CSV table of C-alpha atoms and ligand atoms in Angstrom, one decimal:
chain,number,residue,atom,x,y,z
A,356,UNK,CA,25.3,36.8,-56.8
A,357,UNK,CA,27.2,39.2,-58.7
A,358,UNK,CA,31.0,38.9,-59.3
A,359,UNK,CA,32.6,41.9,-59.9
A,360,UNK,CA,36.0,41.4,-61.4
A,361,UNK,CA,38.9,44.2,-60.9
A,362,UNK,CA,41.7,43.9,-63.5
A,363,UNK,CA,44.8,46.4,-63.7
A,364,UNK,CA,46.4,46.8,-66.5
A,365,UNK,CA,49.2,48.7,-67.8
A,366,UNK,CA,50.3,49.3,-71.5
A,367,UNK,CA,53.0,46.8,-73.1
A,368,UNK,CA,54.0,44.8,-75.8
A,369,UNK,CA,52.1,41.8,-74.5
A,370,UNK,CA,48.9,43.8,-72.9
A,371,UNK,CA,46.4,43.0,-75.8
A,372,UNK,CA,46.9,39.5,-76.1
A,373,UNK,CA,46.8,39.6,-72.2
A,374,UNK,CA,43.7,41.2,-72.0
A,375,UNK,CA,41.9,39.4,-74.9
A,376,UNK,CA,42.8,36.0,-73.2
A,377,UNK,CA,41.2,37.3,-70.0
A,378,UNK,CA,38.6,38.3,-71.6
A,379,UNK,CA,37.5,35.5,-73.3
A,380,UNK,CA,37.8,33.4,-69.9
A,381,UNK,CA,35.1,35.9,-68.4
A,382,UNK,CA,32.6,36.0,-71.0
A,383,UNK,CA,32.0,32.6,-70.0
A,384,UNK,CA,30.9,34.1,-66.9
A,385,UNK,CA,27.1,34.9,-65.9
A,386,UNK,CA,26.6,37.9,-64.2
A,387,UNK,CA,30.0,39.3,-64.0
A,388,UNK,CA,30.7,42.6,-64.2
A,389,UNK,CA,34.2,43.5,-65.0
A,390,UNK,CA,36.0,46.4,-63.8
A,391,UNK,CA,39.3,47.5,-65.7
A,392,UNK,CA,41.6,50.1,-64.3
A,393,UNK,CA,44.4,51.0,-66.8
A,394,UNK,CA,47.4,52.0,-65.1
A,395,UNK,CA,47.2,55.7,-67.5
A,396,UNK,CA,46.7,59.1,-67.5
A,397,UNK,CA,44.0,58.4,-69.9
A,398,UNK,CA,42.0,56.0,-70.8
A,399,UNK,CA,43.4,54.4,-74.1
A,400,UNK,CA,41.4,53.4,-77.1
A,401,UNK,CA,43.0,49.9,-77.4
A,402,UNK,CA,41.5,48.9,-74.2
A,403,UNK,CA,38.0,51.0,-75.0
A,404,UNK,CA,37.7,49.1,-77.8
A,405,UNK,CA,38.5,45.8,-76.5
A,406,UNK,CA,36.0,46.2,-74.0
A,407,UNK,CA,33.3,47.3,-76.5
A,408,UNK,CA,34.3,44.2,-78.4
A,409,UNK,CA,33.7,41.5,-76.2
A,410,UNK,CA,30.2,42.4,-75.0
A,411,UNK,CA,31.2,41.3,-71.4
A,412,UNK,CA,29.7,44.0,-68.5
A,413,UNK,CA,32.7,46.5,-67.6
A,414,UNK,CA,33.5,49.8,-65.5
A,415,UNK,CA,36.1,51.5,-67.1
A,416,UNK,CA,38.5,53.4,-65.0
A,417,UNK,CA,42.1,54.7,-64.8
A,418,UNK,CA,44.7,55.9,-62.2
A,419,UNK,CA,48.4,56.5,-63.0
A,420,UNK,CA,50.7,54.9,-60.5
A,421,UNK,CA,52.1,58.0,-58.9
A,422,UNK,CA,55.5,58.9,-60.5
A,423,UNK,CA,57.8,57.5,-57.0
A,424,UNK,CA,55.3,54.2,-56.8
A,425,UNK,CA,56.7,53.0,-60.0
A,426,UNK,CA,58.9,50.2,-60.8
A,427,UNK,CA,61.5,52.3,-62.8
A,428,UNK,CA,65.0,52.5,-64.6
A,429,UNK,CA,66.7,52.8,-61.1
A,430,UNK,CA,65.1,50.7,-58.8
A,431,UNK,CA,64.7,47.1,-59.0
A,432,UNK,CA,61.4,45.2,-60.0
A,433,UNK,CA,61.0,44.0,-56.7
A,434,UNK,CA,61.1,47.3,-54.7
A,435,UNK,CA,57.2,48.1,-55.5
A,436,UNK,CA,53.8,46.4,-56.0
A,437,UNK,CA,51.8,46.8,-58.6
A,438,UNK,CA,48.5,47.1,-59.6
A,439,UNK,CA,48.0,48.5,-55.9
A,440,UNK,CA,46.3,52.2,-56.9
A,441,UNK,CA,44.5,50.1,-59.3
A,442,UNK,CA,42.9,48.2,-57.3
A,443,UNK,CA,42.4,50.6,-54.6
A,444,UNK,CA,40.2,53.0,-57.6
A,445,UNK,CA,38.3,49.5,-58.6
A,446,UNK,CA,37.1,49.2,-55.1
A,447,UNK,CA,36.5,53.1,-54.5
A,448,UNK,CA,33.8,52.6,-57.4
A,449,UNK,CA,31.9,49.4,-56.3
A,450,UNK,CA,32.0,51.0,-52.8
A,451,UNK,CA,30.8,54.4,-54.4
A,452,UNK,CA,28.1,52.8,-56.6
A,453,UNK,CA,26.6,49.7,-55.1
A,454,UNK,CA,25.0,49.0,-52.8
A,455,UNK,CA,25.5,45.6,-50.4
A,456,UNK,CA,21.5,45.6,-49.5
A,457,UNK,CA,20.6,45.8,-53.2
A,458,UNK,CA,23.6,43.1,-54.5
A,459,UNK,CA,24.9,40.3,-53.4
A,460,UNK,CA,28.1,39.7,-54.6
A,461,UNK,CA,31.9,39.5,-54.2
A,462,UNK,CA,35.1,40.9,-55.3
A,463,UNK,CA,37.5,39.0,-56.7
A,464,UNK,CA,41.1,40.6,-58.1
A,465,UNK,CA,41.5,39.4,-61.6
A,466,UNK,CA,45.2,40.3,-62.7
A,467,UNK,CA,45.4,40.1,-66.7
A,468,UNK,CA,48.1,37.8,-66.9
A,469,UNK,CA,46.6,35.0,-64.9
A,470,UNK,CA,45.0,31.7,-66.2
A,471,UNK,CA,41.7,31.2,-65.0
A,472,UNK,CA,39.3,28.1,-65.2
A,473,UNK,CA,36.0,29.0,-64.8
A,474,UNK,CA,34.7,26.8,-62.8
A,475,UNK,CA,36.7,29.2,-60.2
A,476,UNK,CA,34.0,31.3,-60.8
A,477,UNK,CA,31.3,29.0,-59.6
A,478,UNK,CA,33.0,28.7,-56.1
A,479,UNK,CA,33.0,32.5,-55.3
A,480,UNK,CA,29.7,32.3,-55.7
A,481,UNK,CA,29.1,31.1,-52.1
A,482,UNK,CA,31.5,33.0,-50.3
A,483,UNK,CA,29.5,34.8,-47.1
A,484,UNK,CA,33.0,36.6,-46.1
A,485,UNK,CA,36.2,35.4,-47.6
A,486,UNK,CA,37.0,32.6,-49.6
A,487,UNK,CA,40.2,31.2,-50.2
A,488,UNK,CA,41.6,28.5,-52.5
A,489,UNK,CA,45.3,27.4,-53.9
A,490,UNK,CA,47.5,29.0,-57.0
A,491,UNK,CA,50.0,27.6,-59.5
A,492,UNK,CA,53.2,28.3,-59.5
A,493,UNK,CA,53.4,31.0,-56.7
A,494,UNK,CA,55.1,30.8,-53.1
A,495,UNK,CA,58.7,29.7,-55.0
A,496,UNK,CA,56.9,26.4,-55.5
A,497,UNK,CA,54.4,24.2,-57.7
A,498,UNK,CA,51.4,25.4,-55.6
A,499,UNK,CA,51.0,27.6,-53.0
A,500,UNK,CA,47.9,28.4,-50.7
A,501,UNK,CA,46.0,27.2,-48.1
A,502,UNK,CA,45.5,23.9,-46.2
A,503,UNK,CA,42.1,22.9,-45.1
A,504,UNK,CA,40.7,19.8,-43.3
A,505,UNK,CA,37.0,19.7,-42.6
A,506,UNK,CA,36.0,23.0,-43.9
A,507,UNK,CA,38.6,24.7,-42.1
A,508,UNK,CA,41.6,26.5,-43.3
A,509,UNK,CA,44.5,24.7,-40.6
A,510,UNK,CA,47.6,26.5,-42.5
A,511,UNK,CA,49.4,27.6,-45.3
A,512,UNK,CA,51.8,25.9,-47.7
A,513,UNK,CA,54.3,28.1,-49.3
A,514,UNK,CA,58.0,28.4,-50.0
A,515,UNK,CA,58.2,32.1,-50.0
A,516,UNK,CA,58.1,34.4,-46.7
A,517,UNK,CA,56.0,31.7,-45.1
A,518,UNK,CA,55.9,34.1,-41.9
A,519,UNK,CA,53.4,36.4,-43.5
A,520,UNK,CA,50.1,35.6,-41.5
A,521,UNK,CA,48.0,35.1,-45.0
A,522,UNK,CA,51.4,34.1,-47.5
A,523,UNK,CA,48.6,33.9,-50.5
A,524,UNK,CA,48.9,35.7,-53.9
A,525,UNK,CA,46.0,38.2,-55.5
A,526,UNK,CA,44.1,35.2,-57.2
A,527,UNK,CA,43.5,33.1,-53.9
A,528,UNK,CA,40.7,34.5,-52.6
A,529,UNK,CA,37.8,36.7,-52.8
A,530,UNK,CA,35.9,38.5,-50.4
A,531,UNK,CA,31.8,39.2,-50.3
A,532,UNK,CA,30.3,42.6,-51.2
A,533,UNK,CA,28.9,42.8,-47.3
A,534,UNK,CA,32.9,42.2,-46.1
A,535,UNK,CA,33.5,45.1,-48.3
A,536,UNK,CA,30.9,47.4,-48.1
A,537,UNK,CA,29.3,47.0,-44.8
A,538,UNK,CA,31.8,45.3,-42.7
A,539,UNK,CA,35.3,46.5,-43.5
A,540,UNK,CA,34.4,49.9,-45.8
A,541,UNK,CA,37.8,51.3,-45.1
A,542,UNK,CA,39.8,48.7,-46.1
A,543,UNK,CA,42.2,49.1,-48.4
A,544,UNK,CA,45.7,48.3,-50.4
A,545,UNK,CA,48.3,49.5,-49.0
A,546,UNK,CA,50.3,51.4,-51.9
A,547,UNK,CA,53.7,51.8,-49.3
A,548,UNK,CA,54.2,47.7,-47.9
A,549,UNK,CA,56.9,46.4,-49.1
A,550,UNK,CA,56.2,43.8,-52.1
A,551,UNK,CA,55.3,40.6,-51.5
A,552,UNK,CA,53.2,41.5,-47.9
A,553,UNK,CA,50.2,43.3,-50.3
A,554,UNK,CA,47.7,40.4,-50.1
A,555,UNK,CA,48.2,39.7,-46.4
A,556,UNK,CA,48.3,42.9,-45.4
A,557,UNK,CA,44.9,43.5,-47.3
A,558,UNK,CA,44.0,40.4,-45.7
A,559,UNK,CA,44.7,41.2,-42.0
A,560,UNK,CA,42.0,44.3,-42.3
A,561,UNK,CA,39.5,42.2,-43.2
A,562,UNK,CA,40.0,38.7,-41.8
A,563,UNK,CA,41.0,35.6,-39.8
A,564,UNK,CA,42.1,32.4,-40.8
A,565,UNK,CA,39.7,30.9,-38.4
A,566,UNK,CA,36.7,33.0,-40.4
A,567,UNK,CA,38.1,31.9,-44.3
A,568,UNK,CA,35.9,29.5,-46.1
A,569,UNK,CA,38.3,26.9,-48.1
A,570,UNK,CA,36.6,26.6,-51.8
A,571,UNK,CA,38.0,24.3,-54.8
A,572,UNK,CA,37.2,20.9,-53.0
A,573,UNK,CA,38.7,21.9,-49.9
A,574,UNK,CA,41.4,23.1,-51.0
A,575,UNK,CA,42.7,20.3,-53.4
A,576,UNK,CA,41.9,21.8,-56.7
A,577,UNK,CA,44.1,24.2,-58.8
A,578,UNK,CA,41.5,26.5,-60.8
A,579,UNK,CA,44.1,29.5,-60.9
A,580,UNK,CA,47.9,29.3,-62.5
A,581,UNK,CA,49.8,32.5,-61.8
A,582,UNK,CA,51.3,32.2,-65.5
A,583,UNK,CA,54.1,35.2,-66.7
A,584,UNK,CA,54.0,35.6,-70.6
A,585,UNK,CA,57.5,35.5,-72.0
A,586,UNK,CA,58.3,38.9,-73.5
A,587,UNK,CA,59.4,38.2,-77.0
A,588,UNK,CA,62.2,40.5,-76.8
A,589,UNK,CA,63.5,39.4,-80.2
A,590,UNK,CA,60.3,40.7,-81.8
A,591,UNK,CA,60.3,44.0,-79.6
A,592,UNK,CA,64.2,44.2,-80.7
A,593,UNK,CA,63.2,43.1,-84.7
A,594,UNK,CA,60.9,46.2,-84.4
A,595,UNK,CA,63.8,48.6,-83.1
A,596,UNK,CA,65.7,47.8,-86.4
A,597,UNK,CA,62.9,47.9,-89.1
A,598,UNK,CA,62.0,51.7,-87.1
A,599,UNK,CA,65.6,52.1,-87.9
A,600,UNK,CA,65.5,51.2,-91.5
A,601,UNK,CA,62.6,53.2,-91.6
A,602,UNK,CA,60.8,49.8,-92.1
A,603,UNK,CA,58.2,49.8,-89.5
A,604,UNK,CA,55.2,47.2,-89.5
A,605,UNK,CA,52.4,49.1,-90.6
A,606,UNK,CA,51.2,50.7,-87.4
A,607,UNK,CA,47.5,50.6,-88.3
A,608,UNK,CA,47.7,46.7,-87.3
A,609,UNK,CA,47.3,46.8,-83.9
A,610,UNK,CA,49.1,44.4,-82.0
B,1406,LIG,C1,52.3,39.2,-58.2
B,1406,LIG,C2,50.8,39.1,-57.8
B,1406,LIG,O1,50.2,38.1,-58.5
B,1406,LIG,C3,50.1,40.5,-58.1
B,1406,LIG,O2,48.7,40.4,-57.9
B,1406,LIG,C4,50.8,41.6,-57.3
B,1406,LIG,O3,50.2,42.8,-57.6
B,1406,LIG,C5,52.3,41.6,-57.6
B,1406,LIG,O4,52.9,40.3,-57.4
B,1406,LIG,C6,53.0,42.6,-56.7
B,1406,LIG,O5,52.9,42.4,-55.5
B,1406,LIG,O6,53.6,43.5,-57.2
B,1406,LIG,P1,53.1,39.6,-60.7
B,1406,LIG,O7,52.8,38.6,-61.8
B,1406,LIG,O8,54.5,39.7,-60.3
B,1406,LIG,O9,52.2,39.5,-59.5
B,1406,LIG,O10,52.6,41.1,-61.2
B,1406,LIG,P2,52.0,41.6,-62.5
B,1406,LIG,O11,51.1,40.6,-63.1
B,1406,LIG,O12,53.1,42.2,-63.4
B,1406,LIG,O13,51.1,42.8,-62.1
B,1406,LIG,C7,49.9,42.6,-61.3
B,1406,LIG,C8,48.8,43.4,-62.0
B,1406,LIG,O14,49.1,44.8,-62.0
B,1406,LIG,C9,48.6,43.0,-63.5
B,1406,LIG,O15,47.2,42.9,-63.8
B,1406,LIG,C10,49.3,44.1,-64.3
B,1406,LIG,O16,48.7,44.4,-65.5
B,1406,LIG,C11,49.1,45.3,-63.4
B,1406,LIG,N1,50.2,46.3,-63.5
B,1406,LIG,C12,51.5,45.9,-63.5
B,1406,LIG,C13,49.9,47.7,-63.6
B,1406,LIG,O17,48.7,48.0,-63.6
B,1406,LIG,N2,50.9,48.6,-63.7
B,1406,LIG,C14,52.2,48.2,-63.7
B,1406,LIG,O18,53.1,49.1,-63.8
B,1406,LIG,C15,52.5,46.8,-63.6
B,1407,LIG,MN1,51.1,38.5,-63.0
């Protein structure tokens, strides 16, 4: 089976090292094909290159959040998800350009920031519908994710909003091309839910807890850490003053 991979990625101090880490997680990876969506206008030639660099299999695409879908100067961070067109243009092209009686396959939603082990990879591999497995440091708490016994997913553990039918972030699960494609060919993110409810209300159009297949030893295995780079404001603010001195770090080293 194929596993197609859809990352969105926006462009920020940290983004390179973000996406080179990433990167050189999936290259591990047989038979993955990697679908970036920059969160752009256009597509930029930091991530063109980066792509032609690491000799991974990619779709390069791009969507610009619209304009009120943004997390700006006036509204708080919490007031939008993000990522969302993203994601919805990612699965627009695998649903465009493969074909579920040709590849077998799933999706899985790769954020750039995360901290993947591979052998992750190896348990979406045998996903028929939807898989589902727990993440680091999300749900306010040291795990969150499902609960299995016998093969069965019996409940969730999570400290955050724990009234959401699926209360799972983006990295817990991953859903088969034939879900996609075949089964559920309309479903989509959700660009207006309020942030937070984005992975279950994805979820509820294509699922049931009763029908999600508990990978990572039932359930007992962190393979995925929801890690948040620090921003290294004092570098970003260093730069300010050096631009100000008209001291800037040579801008043909690309950071
Ligand atoms: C959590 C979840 O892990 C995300 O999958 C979910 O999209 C997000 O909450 C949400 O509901 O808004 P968090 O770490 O807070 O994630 O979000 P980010 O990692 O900042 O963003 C998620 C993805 O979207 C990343 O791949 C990021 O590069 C991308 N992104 C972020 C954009 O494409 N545009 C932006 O303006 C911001
Ligand atoms: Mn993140």
């Amino acid at each position: 089976p194929t596993i197609f991979a859809i990352t969105p990625t926006y462009r920020r101090f940290l983004q390179k090292a973000e996406l080179t880490r990433t990167a050189q997680t999936l290259k591990h990876i047989k038979n993955l094909h990697w679908i970036v969506v920059e969160d752009s206008h256009e597509k930029t030639n930091l991530v063109k290159r980066l792509l032609n660099h690491f000799g991974i299999r990619y779709t390069h695409l791009n969507v610009r959040t619209p304009v009120e879908m943004r997390i700006g100067r006036n509204k708080p961070w919490w007031t939008k998800s993000r990522g969302t067109e993203q994601r919805n243009v990612g699965l627009k092209w695998i649903r465009d350009n493969i074909k579920a009686n040709e590849t077998k396959g799933v999706v899985y939603f790769a954020d750039d920031d995360n901290t993947y082990d591979i052998r992750l990879f190896d348990e979406m591999r045998t996903i028929n519908t939807v898989g589902v497995w727990p993440v680091a440091f999300t749900g306010a708490a040291r795990w969150a994710g499902p609960i299995c016994e016998d093969g069965h997913v019996v409940g969730f553990h999570t400290n955050w909003k724990p009234f959401r039918t699926f209360p799972v972030d983006m990295s817990a699960f991953a859903v088969s091309l034939k879900k996609l494609l075949v089964e559920r060919p309309e479903a989509r993110f959700d660009p207006d839910i309020k942030p937070g409810f984005l992975e279950t209300s994805f979820l509820e159009q294509i699922t049931t807890m009763e029908q999600l297949e508990p990978k990572a030893s039932n359930c007992m295995k962190v393979y995925v850490w929801h890690t948040r780079t620090e921003t290294p404001i004092i570098n970003i603010n260093g730069e300010k003053q050096l631009i100000k001195r008209g001291k800037p770090s040579n801008p043909d080293v690309e950071t």
